[in-house]
Coordinates of C-alpha atoms in Angstrom, one line a residue:
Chain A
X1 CA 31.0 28.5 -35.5
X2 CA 28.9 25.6 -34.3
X3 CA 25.4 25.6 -36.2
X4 CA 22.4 25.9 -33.7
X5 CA 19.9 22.6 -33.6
X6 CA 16.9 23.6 -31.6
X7 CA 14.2 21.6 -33.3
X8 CA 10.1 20.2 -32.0
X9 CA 10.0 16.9 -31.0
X10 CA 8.0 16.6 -34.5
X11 CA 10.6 18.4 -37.0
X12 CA 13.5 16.5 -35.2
X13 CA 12.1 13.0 -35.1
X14 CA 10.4 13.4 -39.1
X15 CA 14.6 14.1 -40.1
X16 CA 16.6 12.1 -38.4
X17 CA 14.2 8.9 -37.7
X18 CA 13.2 7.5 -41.1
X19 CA 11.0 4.3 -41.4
X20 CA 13.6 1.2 -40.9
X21 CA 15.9 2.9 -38.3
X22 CA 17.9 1.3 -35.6
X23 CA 18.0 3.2 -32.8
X24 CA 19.5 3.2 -29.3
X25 CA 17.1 4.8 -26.2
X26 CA 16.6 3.9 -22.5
X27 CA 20.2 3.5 -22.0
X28 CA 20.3 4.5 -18.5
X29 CA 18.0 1.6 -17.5
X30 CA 15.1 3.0 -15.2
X31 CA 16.3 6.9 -15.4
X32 CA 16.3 9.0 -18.1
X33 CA 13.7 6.9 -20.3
X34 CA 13.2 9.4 -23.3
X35 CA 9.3 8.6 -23.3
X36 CA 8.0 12.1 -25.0
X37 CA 10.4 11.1 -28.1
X38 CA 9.4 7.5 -28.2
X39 CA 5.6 8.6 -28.2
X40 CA 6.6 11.3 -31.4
X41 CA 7.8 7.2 -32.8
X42 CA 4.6 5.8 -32.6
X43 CA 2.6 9.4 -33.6
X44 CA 4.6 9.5 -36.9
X45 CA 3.6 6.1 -37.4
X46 CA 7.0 4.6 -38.1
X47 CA 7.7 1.4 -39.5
X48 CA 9.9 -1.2 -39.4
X49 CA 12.1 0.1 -36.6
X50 CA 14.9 -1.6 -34.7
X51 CA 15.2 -0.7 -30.5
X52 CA 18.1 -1.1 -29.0
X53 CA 19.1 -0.9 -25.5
X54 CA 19.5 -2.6 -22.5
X55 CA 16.6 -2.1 -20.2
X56 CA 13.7 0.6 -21.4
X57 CA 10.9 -0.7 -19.3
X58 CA 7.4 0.1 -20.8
X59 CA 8.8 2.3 -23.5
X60 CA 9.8 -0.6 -26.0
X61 CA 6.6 -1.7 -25.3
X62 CA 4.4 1.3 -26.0
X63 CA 6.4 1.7 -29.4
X64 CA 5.7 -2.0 -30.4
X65 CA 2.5 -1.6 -29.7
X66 CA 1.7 1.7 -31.5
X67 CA 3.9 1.4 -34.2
X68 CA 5.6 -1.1 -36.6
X69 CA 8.6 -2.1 -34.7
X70 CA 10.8 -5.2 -36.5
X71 CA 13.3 -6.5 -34.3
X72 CA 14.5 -5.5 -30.6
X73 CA 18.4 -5.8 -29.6
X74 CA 18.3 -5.9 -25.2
X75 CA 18.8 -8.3 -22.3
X76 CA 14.9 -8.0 -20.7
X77 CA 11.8 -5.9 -22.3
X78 CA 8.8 -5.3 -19.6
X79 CA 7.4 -3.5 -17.0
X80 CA 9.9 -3.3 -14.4
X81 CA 8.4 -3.4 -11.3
X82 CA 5.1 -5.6 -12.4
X83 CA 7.0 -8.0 -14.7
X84 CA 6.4 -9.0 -18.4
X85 CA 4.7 -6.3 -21.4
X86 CA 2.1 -7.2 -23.0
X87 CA 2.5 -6.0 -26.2
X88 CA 5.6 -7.5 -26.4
X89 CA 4.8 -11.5 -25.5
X90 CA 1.9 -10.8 -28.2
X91 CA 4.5 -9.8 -31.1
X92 CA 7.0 -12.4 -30.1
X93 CA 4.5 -15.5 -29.7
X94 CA 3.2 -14.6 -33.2
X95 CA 7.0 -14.4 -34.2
X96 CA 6.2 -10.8 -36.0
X97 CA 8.9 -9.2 -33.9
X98 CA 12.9 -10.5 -33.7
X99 CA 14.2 -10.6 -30.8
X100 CA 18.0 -10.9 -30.5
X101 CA 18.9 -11.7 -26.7
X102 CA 21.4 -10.0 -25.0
X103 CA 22.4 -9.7 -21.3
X104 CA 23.2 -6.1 -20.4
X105 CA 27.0 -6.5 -20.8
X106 CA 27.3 -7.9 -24.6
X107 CA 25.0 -5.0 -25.2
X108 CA 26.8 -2.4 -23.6
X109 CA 29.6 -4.5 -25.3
X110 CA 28.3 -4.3 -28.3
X111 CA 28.0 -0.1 -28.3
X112 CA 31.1 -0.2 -27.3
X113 CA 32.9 -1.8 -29.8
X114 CA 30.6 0.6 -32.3
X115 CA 31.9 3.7 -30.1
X116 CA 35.4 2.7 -31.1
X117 CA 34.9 1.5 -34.6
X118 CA 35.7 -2.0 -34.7
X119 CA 34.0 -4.9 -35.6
X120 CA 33.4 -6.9 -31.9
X121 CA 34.9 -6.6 -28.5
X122 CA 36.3 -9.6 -27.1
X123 CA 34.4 -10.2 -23.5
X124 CA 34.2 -12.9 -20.8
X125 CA 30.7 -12.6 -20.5
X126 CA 27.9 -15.1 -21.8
X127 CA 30.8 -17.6 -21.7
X128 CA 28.6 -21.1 -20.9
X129 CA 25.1 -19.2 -21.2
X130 CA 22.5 -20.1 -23.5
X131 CA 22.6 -17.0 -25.3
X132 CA 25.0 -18.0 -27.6
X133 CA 21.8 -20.2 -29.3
X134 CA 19.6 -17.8 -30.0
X135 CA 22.2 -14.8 -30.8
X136 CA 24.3 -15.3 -33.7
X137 CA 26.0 -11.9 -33.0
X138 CA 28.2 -13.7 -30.1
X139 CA 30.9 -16.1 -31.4
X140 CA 33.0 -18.0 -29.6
X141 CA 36.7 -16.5 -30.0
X142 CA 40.5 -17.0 -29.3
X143 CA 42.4 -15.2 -27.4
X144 CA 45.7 -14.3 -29.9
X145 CA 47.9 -13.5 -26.6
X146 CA 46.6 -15.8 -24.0
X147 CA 45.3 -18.6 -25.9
X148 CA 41.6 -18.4 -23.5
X149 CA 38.4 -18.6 -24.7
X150 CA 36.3 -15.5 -24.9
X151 CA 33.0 -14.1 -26.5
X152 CA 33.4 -11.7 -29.6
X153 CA 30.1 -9.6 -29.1
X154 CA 29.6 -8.0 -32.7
X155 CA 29.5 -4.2 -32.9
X156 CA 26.3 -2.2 -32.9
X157 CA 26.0 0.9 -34.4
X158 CA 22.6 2.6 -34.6
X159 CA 21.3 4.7 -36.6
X160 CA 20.0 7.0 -34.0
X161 CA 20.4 8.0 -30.5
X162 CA 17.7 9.1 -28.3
X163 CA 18.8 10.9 -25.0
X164 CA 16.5 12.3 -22.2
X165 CA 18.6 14.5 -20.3
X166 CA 18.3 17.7 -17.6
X167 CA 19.9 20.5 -19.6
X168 CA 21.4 21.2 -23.7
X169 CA 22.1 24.5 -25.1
X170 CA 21.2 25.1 -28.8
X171 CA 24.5 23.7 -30.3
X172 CA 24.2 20.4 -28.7
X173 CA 26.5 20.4 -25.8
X174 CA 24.4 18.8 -23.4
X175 CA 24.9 18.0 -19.1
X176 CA 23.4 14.7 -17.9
X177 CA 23.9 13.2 -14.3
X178 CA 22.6 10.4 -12.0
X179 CA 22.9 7.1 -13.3
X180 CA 23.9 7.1 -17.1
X181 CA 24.5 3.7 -18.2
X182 CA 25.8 3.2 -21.6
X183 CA 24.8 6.0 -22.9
X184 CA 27.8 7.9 -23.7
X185 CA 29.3 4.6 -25.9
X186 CA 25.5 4.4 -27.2
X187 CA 25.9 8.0 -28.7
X188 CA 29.5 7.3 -29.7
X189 CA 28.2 4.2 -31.9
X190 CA 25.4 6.5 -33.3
X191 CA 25.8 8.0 -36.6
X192 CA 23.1 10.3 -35.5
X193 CA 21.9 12.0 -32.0
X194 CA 19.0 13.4 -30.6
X195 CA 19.1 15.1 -27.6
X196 CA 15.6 15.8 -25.7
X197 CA 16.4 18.3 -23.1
X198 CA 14.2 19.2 -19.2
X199 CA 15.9 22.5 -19.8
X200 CA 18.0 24.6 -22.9
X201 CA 20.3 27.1 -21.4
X202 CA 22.6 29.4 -22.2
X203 CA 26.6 27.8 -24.1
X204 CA 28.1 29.1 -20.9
X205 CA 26.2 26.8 -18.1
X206 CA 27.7 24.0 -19.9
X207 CA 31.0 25.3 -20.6
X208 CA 31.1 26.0 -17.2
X209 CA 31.5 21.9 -16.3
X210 CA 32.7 19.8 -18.5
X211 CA 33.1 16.7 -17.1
X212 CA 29.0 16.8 -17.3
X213 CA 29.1 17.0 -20.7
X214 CA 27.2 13.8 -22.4
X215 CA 28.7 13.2 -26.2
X216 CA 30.5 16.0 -27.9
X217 CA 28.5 18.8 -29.6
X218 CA 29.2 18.3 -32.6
X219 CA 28.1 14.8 -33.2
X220 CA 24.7 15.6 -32.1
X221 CA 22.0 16.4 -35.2
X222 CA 18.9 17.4 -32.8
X223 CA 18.6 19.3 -29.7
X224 CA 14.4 19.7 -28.3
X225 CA 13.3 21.3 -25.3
X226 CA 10.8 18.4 -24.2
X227 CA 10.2 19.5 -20.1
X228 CA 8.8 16.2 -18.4
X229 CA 10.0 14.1 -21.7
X230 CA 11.2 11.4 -19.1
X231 CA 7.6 10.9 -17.5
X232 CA 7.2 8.5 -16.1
X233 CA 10.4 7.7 -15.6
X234 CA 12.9 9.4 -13.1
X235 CA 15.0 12.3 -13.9
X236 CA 18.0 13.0 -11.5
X237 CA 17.2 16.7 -10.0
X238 CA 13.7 17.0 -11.8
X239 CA 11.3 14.5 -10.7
X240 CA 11.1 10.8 -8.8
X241 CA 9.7 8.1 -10.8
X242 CA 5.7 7.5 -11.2
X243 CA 5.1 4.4 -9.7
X244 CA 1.6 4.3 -10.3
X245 CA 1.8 5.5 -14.0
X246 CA 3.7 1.7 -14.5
X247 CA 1.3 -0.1 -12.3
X248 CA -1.6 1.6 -14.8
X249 CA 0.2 1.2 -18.0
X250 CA 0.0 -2.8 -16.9
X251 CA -4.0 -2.7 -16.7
X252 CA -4.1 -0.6 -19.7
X253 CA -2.0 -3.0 -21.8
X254 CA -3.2 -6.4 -21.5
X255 CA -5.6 -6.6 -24.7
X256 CA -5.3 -4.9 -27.9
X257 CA -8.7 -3.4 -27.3
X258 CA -7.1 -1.5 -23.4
X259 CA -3.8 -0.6 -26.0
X260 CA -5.6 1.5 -28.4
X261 CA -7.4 3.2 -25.6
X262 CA -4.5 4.2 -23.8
X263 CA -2.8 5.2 -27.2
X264 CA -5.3 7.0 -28.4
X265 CA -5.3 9.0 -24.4
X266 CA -1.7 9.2 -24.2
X267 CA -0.6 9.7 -27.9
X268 CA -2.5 10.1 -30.5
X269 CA -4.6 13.1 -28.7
X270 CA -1.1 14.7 -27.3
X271 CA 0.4 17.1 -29.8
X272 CA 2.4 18.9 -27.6
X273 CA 4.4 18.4 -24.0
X274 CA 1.2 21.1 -22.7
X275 CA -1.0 18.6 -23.6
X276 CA 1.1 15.8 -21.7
X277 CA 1.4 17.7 -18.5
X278 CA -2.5 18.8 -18.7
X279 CA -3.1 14.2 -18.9
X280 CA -0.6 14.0 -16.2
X281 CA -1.9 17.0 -13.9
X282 CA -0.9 19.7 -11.4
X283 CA -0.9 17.3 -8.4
X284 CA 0.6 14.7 -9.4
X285 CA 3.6 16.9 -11.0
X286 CA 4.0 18.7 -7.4
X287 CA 4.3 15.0 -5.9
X288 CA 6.9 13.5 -8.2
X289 CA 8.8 16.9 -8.3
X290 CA 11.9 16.2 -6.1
X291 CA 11.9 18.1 -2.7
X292 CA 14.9 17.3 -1.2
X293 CA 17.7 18.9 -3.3
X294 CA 20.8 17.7 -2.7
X295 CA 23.2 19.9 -4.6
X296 CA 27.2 18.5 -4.9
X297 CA 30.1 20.9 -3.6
X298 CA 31.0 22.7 -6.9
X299 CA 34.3 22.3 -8.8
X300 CA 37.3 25.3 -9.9
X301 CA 38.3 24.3 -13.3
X302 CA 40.3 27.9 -12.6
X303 CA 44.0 27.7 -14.0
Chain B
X1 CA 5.6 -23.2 9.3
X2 CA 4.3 -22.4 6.2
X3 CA 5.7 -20.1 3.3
X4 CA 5.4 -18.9 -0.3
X5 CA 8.0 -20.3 -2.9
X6 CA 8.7 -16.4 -3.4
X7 CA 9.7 -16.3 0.4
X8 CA 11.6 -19.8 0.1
X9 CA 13.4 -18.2 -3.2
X10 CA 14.1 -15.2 -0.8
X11 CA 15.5 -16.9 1.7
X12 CA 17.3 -19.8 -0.3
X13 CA 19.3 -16.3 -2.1
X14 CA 20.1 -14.7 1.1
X15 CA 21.9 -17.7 2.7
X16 CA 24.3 -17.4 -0.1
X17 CA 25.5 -14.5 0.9
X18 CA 28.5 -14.3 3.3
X19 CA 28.7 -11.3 5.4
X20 CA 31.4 -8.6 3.7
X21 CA 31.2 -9.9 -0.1
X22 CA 30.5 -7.9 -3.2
X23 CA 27.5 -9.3 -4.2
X24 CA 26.0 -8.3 -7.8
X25 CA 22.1 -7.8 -6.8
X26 CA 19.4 -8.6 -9.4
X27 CA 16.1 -6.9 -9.9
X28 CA 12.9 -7.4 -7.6
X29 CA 13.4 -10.9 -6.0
X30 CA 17.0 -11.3 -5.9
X31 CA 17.4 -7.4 -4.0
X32 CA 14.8 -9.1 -1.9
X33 CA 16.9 -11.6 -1.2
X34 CA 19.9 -9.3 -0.6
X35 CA 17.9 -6.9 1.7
X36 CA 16.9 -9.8 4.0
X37 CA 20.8 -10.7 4.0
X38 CA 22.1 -7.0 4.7
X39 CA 19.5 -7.0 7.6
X40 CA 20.4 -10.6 9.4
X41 CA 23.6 -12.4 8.7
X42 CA 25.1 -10.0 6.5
X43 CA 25.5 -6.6 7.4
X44 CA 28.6 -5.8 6.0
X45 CA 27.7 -7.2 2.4
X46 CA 28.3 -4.5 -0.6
X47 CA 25.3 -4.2 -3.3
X48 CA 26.3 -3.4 -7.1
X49 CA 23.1 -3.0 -8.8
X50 CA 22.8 -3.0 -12.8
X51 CA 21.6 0.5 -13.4
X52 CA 25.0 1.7 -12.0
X53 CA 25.1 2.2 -8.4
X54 CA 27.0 0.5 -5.3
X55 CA 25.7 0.5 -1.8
X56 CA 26.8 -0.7 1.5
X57 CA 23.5 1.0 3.1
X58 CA 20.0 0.2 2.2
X59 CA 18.3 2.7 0.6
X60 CA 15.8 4.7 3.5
X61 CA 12.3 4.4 2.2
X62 CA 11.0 1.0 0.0
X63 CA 8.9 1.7 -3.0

């Protein structure tokens, strides 16, 4: 019998994220941004982390900024629709924080070859690119059938995988939709996963489709009920992405001094996802909430 | 006539595009560039965008 894993956001990111950790989040690009656990990252004050993934807008840049991050695995860290982070230019310029330059396909690459256990996936991509200066985990390579040339991307396998998704039961099994990137290789590659859920329901809602389910059950070491936990980003089915909350995060990042104000707003005096709706507010909720539901024609998975 | 670099950028991007390819579409000023394609020269131009998604119809509201 599968072992139940509701945990807080607290209990589940204190276990499975200890200082030093390499983990995988934002994998979806601008969806599914698991904010609410990032924030937990900075509360608990961790140290010496390693981010990896693609594309996590702001998020990466809150958590270098409010907490000790050492080194950042992605192909482009900033504040998608305003442009670069400020946090993040600071840490790099002063050369505090490693960056290891990827595009998005050696990444996804990258958790791939982690999903499936081997050392590097052989690629075409980044062939004649400049990343091959500045990241020594791409190598030149042979093909032994063909004779080409091709990129070995090195595996990645984190130590933790952070998902914001719509709905988990207690066990694990978890449905996401929309846009999902590489996040199904990024929990494969994981040795741990934590899933931060809109909604937990009952083992039978997910049982009832799946070909929604994420990452197998069993693999995953935390499920948390964390409504909104994707704020500001967009969650397929829940609520559209807050625009403004970007725009605002850029004004309220460009000096240490505007950081540790908004820090101190957003985090530090948030100890539970109450206290996060009650900063974002009633109105602004109903606005973002989606209207226009567009449900899909359901499936028979009768025999 | 006069013009922005952005808009020259713009406009430089969307004269690469010949109508019907399968064009990989970049964030912010390179979607620009494909929008002003898909709307002029280029109508029948197919969009794959990085966070996963294909298009051959522009989305109906702009941010």
């Amino acid at each position: 019998m599968s072992e139940a894993k509701l945990l807080t956001l607290s209990e589940a990111i204190d276990r499975f994220v200890p200082d030093g950790s390499s983990i995988a989040m934002g994998l979806a690009q601008e969806t599914l941004i698991p904010f609410a656990a990032g924030h937990e990252l900075i509360r608990q004050n961790k140290k010496d982390l390693t981010l990896i993934g693609p594309i996590s807008d702001i998020l990466f840049d809150q958590i270098i900024g409010g907490t000790g991050v050492a080194k950042i695995q992605a192909a482009w860290v900033g504040n998608v629709i305003t442009g670069s982070c400020y946090n993040f230019r600071r840490t790099v310029e002063t050369g505090e924080l490693e960056m290891e330059d990827h595009s998005n396909l050696t990444l996804a690459m990258a958790l791939r070859a982690g999903a499936m256990g081997v050392s590097f996936m052989p690629t075409k991509t980044a062939l004649g690119s400049d990343l091959f200066r500045t990241n020594r985990s791409l190598k030149l390579m042979t093909c032994p059938f063909s004779g080409d040339t091709l990129t070995a991307v090195a595996a990645i396998n984190p130590d933790v995988a952070i998902v914001h998704l719509q709905r988990a039961d207690k066990f694990g099994n978890a449905h996401a939709w929309g846009n999902l990137g590489i996040t199904r290789d990024a929990c494969m590659a994981s040795k741990h996963i934590i899933i931060t859920a809109e909604e937990i329901v009952e083992p039978e809602v997910i049982l009832r489709d799946p070909n929604r389910v994420i990452t197998p059950g069993f693999r995953v070491s935390a499920v948390v009920h964390a409504p909104w936990g994707g704020h500001p980003s967009p969650v397929p089915g829940y609520y559209n992405r807050d625009h403004q909350g970007f725009i605002d995060y850029r004004d309220r990042s460009k000096t240490l001094d505007d950081f540790g104000k908004w820090k101190k707003r957003w985090v530090d005096d948030v100890h539970s996802w109450q206290d996060y709706l009650n900063l974002v507010g009633q109105k602004r909720m109903a606005d973002l909430s989606i209207k226009n539901h567009d449900l899909s024609e359901p499936v028979d998975y009768g025999y | 006539m006069s013009y922005t670099l952005p808009e020259l950028m713009v406009t430089a991007a969307a004269r690469e595009i010949v109508d019907g390819e399968v064009v990989f579409v970049g964030m912010r000023l390179p979607l620009l560039g494909f929008l002003l394609a898909k709307s002029t020269h280029a109508p029948k131009a197919l969009g794959i965008y990085e966070l996963g998604i294909i298009r051959e119809s522009l989305a109906p509201e702009a941010i």
